[in-house]
mmCIF file of C-alpha atoms in Angstrom:
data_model
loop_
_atom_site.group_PDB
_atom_site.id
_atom_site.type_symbol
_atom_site.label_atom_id
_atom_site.label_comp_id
_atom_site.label_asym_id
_atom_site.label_seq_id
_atom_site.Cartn_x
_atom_site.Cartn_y
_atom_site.Cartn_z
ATOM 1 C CA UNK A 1 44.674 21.587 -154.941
ATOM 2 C CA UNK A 2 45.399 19.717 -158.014
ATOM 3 C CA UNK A 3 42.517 20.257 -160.916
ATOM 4 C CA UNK A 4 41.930 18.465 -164.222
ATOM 5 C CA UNK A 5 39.124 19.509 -165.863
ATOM 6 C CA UNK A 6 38.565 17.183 -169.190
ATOM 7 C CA UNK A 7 36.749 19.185 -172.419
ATOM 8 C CA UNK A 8 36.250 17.924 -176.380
ATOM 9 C CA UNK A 9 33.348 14.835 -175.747
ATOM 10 C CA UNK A 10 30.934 14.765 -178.414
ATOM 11 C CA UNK A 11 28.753 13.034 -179.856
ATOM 12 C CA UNK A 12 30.151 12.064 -183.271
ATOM 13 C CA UNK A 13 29.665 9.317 -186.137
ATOM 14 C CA UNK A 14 32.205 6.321 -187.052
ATOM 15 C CA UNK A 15 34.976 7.110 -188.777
ATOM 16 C CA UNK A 16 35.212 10.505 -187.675
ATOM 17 C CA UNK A 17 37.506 12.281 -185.593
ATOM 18 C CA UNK A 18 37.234 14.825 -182.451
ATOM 19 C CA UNK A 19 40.504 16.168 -179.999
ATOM 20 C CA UNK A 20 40.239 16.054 -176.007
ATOM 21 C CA UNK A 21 41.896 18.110 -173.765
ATOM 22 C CA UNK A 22 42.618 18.123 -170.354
ATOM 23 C CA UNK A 23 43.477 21.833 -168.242
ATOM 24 C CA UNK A 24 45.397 21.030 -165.862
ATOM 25 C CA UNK A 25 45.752 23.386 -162.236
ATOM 26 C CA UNK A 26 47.410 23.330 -158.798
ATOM 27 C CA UNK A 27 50.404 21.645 -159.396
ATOM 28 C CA UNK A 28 53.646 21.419 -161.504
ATOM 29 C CA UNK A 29 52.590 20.045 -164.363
ATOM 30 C CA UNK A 30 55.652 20.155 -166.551
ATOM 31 C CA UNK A 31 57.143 17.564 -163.818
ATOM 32 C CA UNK A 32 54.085 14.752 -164.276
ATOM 33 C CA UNK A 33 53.654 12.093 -166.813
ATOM 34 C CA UNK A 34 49.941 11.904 -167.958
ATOM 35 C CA UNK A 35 47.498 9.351 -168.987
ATOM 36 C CA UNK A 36 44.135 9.029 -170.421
ATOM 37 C CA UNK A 37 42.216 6.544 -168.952
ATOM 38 C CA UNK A 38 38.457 5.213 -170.363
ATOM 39 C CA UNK A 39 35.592 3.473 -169.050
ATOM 40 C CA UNK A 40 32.416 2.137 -171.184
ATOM 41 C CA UNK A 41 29.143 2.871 -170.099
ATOM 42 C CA UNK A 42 28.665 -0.147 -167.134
ATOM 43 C CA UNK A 43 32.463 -1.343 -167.528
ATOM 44 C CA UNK A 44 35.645 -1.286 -166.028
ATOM 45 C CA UNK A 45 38.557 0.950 -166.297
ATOM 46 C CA UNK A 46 40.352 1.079 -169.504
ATOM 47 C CA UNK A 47 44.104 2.345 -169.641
ATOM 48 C CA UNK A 48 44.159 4.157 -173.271
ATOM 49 C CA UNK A 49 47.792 6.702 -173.168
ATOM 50 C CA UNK A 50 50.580 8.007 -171.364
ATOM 51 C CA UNK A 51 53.266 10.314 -171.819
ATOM 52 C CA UNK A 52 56.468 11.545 -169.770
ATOM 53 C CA UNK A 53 56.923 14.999 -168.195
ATOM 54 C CA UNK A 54 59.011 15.879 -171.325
ATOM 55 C CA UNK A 55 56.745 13.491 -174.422
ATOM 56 C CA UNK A 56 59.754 11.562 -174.838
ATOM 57 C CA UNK A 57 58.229 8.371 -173.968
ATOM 58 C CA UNK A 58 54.872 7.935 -174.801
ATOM 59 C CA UNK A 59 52.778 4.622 -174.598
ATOM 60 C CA UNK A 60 49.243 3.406 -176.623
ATOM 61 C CA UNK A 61 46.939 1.047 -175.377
ATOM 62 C CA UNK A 62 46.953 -1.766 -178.757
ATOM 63 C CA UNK A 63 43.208 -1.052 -179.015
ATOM 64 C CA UNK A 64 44.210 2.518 -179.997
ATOM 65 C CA UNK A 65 47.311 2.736 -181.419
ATOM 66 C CA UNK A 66 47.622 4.043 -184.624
ATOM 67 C CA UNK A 67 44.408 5.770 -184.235
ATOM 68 C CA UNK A 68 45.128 8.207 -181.408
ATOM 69 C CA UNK A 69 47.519 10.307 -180.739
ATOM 70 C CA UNK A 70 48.505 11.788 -176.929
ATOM 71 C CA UNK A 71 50.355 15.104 -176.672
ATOM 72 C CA UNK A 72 50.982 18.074 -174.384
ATOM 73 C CA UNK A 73 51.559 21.749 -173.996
ATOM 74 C CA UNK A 74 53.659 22.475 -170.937
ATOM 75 C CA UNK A 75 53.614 25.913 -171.345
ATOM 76 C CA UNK A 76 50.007 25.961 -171.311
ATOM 77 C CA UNK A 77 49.886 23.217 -168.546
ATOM 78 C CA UNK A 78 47.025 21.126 -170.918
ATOM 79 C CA UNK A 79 46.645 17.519 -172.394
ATOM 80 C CA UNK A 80 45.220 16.001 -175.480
ATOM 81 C CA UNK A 81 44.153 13.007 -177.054
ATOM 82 C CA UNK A 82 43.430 13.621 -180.995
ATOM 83 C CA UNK A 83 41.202 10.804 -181.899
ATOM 84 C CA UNK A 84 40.680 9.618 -185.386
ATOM 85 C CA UNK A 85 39.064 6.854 -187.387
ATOM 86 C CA UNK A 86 36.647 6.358 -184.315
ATOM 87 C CA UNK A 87 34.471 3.275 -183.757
ATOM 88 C CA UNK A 88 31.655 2.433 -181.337
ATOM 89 C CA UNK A 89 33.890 0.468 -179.291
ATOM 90 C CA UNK A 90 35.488 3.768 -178.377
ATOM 91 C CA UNK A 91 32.327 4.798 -176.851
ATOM 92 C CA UNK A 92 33.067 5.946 -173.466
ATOM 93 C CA UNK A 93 33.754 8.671 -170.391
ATOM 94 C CA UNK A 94 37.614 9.500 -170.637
ATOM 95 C CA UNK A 95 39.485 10.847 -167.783
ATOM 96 C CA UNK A 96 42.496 12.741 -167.396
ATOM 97 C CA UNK A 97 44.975 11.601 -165.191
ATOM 98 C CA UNK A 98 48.173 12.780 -163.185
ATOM 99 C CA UNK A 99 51.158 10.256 -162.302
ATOM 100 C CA UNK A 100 52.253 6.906 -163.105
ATOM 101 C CA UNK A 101 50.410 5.609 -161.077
ATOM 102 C CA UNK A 102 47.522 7.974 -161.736
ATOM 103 C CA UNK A 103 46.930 10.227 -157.844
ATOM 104 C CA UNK A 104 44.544 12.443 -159.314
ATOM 105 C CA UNK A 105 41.601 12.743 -161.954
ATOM 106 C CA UNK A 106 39.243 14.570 -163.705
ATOM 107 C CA UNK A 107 35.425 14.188 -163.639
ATOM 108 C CA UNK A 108 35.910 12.863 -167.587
ATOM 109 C CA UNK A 109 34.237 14.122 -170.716
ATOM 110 C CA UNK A 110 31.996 11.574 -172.700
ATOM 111 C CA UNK A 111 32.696 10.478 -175.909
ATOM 112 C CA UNK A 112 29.793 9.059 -177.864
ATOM 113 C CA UNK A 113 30.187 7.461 -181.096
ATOM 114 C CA UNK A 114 27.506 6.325 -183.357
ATOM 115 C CA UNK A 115 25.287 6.965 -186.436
ATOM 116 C CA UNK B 1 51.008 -7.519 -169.280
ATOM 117 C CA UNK B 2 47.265 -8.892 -168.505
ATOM 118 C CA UNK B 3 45.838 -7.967 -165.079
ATOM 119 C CA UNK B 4 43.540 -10.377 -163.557
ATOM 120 C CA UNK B 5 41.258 -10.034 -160.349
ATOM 121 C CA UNK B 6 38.882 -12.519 -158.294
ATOM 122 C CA UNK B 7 36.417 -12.820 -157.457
ATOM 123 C CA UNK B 8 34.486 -10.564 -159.788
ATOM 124 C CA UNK B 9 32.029 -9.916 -156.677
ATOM 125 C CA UNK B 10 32.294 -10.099 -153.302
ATOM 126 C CA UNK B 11 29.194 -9.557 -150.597
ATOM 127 C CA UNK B 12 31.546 -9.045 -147.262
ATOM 128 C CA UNK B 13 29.519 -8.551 -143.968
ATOM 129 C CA UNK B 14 30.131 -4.936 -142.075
ATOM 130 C CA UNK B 15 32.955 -5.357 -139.926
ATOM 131 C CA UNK B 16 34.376 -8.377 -141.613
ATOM 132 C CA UNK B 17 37.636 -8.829 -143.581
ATOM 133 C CA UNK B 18 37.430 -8.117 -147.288
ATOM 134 C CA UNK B 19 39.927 -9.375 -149.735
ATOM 135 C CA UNK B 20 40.182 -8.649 -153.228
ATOM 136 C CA UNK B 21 43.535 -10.815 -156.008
ATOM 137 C CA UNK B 22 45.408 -9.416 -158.762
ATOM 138 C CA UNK B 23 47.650 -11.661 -160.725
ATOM 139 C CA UNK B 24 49.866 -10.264 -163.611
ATOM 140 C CA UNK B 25 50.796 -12.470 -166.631
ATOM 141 C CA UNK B 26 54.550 -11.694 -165.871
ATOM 142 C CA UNK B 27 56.161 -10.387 -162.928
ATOM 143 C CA UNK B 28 56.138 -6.646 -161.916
ATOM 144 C CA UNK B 29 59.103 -6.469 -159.901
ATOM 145 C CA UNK B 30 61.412 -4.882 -160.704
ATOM 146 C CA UNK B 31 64.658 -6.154 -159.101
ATOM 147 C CA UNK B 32 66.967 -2.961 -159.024
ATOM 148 C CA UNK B 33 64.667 -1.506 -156.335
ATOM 149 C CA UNK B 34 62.996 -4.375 -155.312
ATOM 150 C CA UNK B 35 59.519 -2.898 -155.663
ATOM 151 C CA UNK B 36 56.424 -4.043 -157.359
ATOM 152 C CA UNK B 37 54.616 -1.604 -159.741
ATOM 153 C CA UNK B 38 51.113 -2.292 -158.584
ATOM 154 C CA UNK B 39 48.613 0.205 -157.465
ATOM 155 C CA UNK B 40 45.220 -0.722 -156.481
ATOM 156 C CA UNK B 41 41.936 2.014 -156.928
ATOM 157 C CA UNK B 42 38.450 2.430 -155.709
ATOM 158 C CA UNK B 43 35.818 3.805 -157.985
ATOM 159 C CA UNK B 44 32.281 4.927 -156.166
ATOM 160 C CA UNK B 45 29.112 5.274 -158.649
ATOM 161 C CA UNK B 46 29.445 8.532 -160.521
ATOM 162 C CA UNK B 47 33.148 9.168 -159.477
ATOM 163 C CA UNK B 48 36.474 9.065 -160.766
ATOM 164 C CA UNK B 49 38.700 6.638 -158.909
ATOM 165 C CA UNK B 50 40.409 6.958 -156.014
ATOM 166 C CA UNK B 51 44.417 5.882 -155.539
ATOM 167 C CA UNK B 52 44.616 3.525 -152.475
ATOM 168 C CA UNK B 53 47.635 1.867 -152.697
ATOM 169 C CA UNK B 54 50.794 2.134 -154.875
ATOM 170 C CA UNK B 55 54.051 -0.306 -155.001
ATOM 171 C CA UNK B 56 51.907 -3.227 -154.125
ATOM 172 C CA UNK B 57 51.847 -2.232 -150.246
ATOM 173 C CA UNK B 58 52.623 1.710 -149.764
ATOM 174 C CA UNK B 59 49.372 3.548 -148.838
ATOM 175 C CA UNK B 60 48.433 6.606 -150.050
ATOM 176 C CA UNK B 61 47.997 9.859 -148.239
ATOM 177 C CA UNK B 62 44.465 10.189 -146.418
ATOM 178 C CA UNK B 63 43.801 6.359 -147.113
ATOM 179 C CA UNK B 64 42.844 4.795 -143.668
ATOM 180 C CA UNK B 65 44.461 1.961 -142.329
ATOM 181 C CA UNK B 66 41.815 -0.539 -142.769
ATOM 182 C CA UNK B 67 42.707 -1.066 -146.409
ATOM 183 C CA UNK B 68 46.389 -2.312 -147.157
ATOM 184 C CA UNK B 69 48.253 -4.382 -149.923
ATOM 185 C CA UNK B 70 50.721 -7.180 -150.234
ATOM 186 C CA UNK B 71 52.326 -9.649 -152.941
ATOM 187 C CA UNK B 72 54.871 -9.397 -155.031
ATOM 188 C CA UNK B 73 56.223 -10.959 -158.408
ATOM 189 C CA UNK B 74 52.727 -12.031 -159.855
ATOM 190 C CA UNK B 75 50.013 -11.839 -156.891
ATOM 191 C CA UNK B 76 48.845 -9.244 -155.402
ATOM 192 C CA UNK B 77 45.958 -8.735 -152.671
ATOM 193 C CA UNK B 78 43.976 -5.831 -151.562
ATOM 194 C CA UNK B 79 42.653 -6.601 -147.577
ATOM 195 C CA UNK B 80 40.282 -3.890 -145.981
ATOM 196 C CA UNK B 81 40.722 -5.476 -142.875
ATOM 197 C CA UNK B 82 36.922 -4.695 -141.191
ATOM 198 C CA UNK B 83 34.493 -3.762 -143.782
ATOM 199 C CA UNK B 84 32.519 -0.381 -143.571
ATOM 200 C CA UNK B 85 29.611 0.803 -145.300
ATOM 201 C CA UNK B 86 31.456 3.709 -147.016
ATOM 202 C CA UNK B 87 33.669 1.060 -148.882
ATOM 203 C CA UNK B 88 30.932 -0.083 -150.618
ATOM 204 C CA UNK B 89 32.335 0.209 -154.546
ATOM 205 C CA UNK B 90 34.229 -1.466 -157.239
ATOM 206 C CA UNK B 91 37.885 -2.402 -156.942
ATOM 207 C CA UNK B 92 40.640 -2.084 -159.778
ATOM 208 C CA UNK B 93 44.437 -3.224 -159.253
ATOM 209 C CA UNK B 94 47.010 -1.808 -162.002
ATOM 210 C CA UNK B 95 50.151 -2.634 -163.171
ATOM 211 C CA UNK B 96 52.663 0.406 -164.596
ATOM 212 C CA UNK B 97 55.879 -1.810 -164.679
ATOM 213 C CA UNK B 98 56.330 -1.381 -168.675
ATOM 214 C CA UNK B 99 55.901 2.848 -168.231
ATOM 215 C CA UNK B 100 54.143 4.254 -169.995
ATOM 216 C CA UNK B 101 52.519 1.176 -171.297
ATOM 217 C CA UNK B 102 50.084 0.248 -168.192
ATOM 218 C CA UNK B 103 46.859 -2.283 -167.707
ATOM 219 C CA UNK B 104 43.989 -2.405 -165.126
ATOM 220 C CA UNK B 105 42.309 -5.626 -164.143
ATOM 221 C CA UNK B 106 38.849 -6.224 -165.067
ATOM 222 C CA UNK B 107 37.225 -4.901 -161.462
ATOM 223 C CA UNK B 108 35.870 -6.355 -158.450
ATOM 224 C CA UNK B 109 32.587 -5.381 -157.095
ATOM 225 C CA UNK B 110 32.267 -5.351 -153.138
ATOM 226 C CA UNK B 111 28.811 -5.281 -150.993
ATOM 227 C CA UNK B 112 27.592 -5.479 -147.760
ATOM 228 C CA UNK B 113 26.323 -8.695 -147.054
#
């Protein structure tokens, strides 16, 4: 059975920074692109990063890029999302999830930003 | 590539057919397999969402045959062809035709009527 189980939410002031990470189980993960996907308290899905089985392609959602940063350690079958310079727009639940398209997600971890 | 759905709400009596659009602001086809790279979700309160339907009109594993997908190019359409209670939720199409760069439309709500 396929398990992602997001960790790193926090709630944390503007400007800051805080890393996510995703352990994934029950599949191969080295095989799988990734993404991170977001949703705002109330509104819709938000698609925020991907990368390929191998991080040689790796995409950023324009509302993001240059301030995150998606990576991944197939030896210890896990994904992250390194966060920096955050704002209150970035408010949110982010999921972890499997595929392109996404077949399988994690409950999410809840990133709060304010002051 | 922008994603966008309609209605943004949709009250569908039980039993009835249900039918959610997604147009992309370019095509998604891509023409050396002739597929579409559309998927279509369903998110119930306090869950992640669900896959329903990937390449515009293939159905995914466990997904019951009430809910199916067509279109191609730029318009897309999600049918669940005789509404039940359980599919009471909110509806998202994607696009992943510029991997790994991807968008979701903005949602569609669907109730019982």
């Amino acid at each position: 059975e396929v398990q992602l189980v997001e960790s790193g939410g926090d709630l944390v002031q503007p400007g800051r920074s805080l890393r996510l990470s995703c352990a994934a189980s029950g599949f191969k993960f080295e095989d799988f692109a990734m993404n991170w996907v977001r949703q705002a308290p109330g509104k819709g899905l938000e698609w925020v990063a991907a990368i390929t089985w191998n991080s040689g392609s790796i995409g950023y959602a324009d509302s993001v890029k240059g301030r995150f940063t998606i990576s991944r350690d197939n030896a210890k079958n896990s994904l992250y999302l390194q966060m920096n310079s955050l704002k209150s727009e970035d408010t949110a639940l982010y999921y972890c999830a499997v595929g392109l398209p996404p077949e399988s997600w994690g409950q999410g971890t809840l990133v709060t930003v304010s002051s | 590539i922008v994603m966008t759905q309609s209605p943004d709400s949709l009250a569908v009596s039980l039993g009835e057919r249900a039918t959610i659009n997604c147009k992309s602001s370019q095509s998604v086809l891509y023409s050396p397999n002739n597929r579409n790279y559309v998927a279509w979700y369903q998110q119930k309160p306090g869950q992640p969402p669900k896959l329903l339907i990937y390449w515009a009109s293939t159905r995914q594993s466990g997904v019951p045959d009430r809910f199916s997908g067509s279109g191609s190019g730029t318009d897309f359409t999600l049918t669940i062809s005789s509404l039940q209670a359980e599919d009471v939720a909110v509806y998202y199409c994607q696009q992943f035709y510029n991997t790994p760069l991807s968008s979701f439309g903005q949602g569609t709500k669907l109730e019982i009527k």
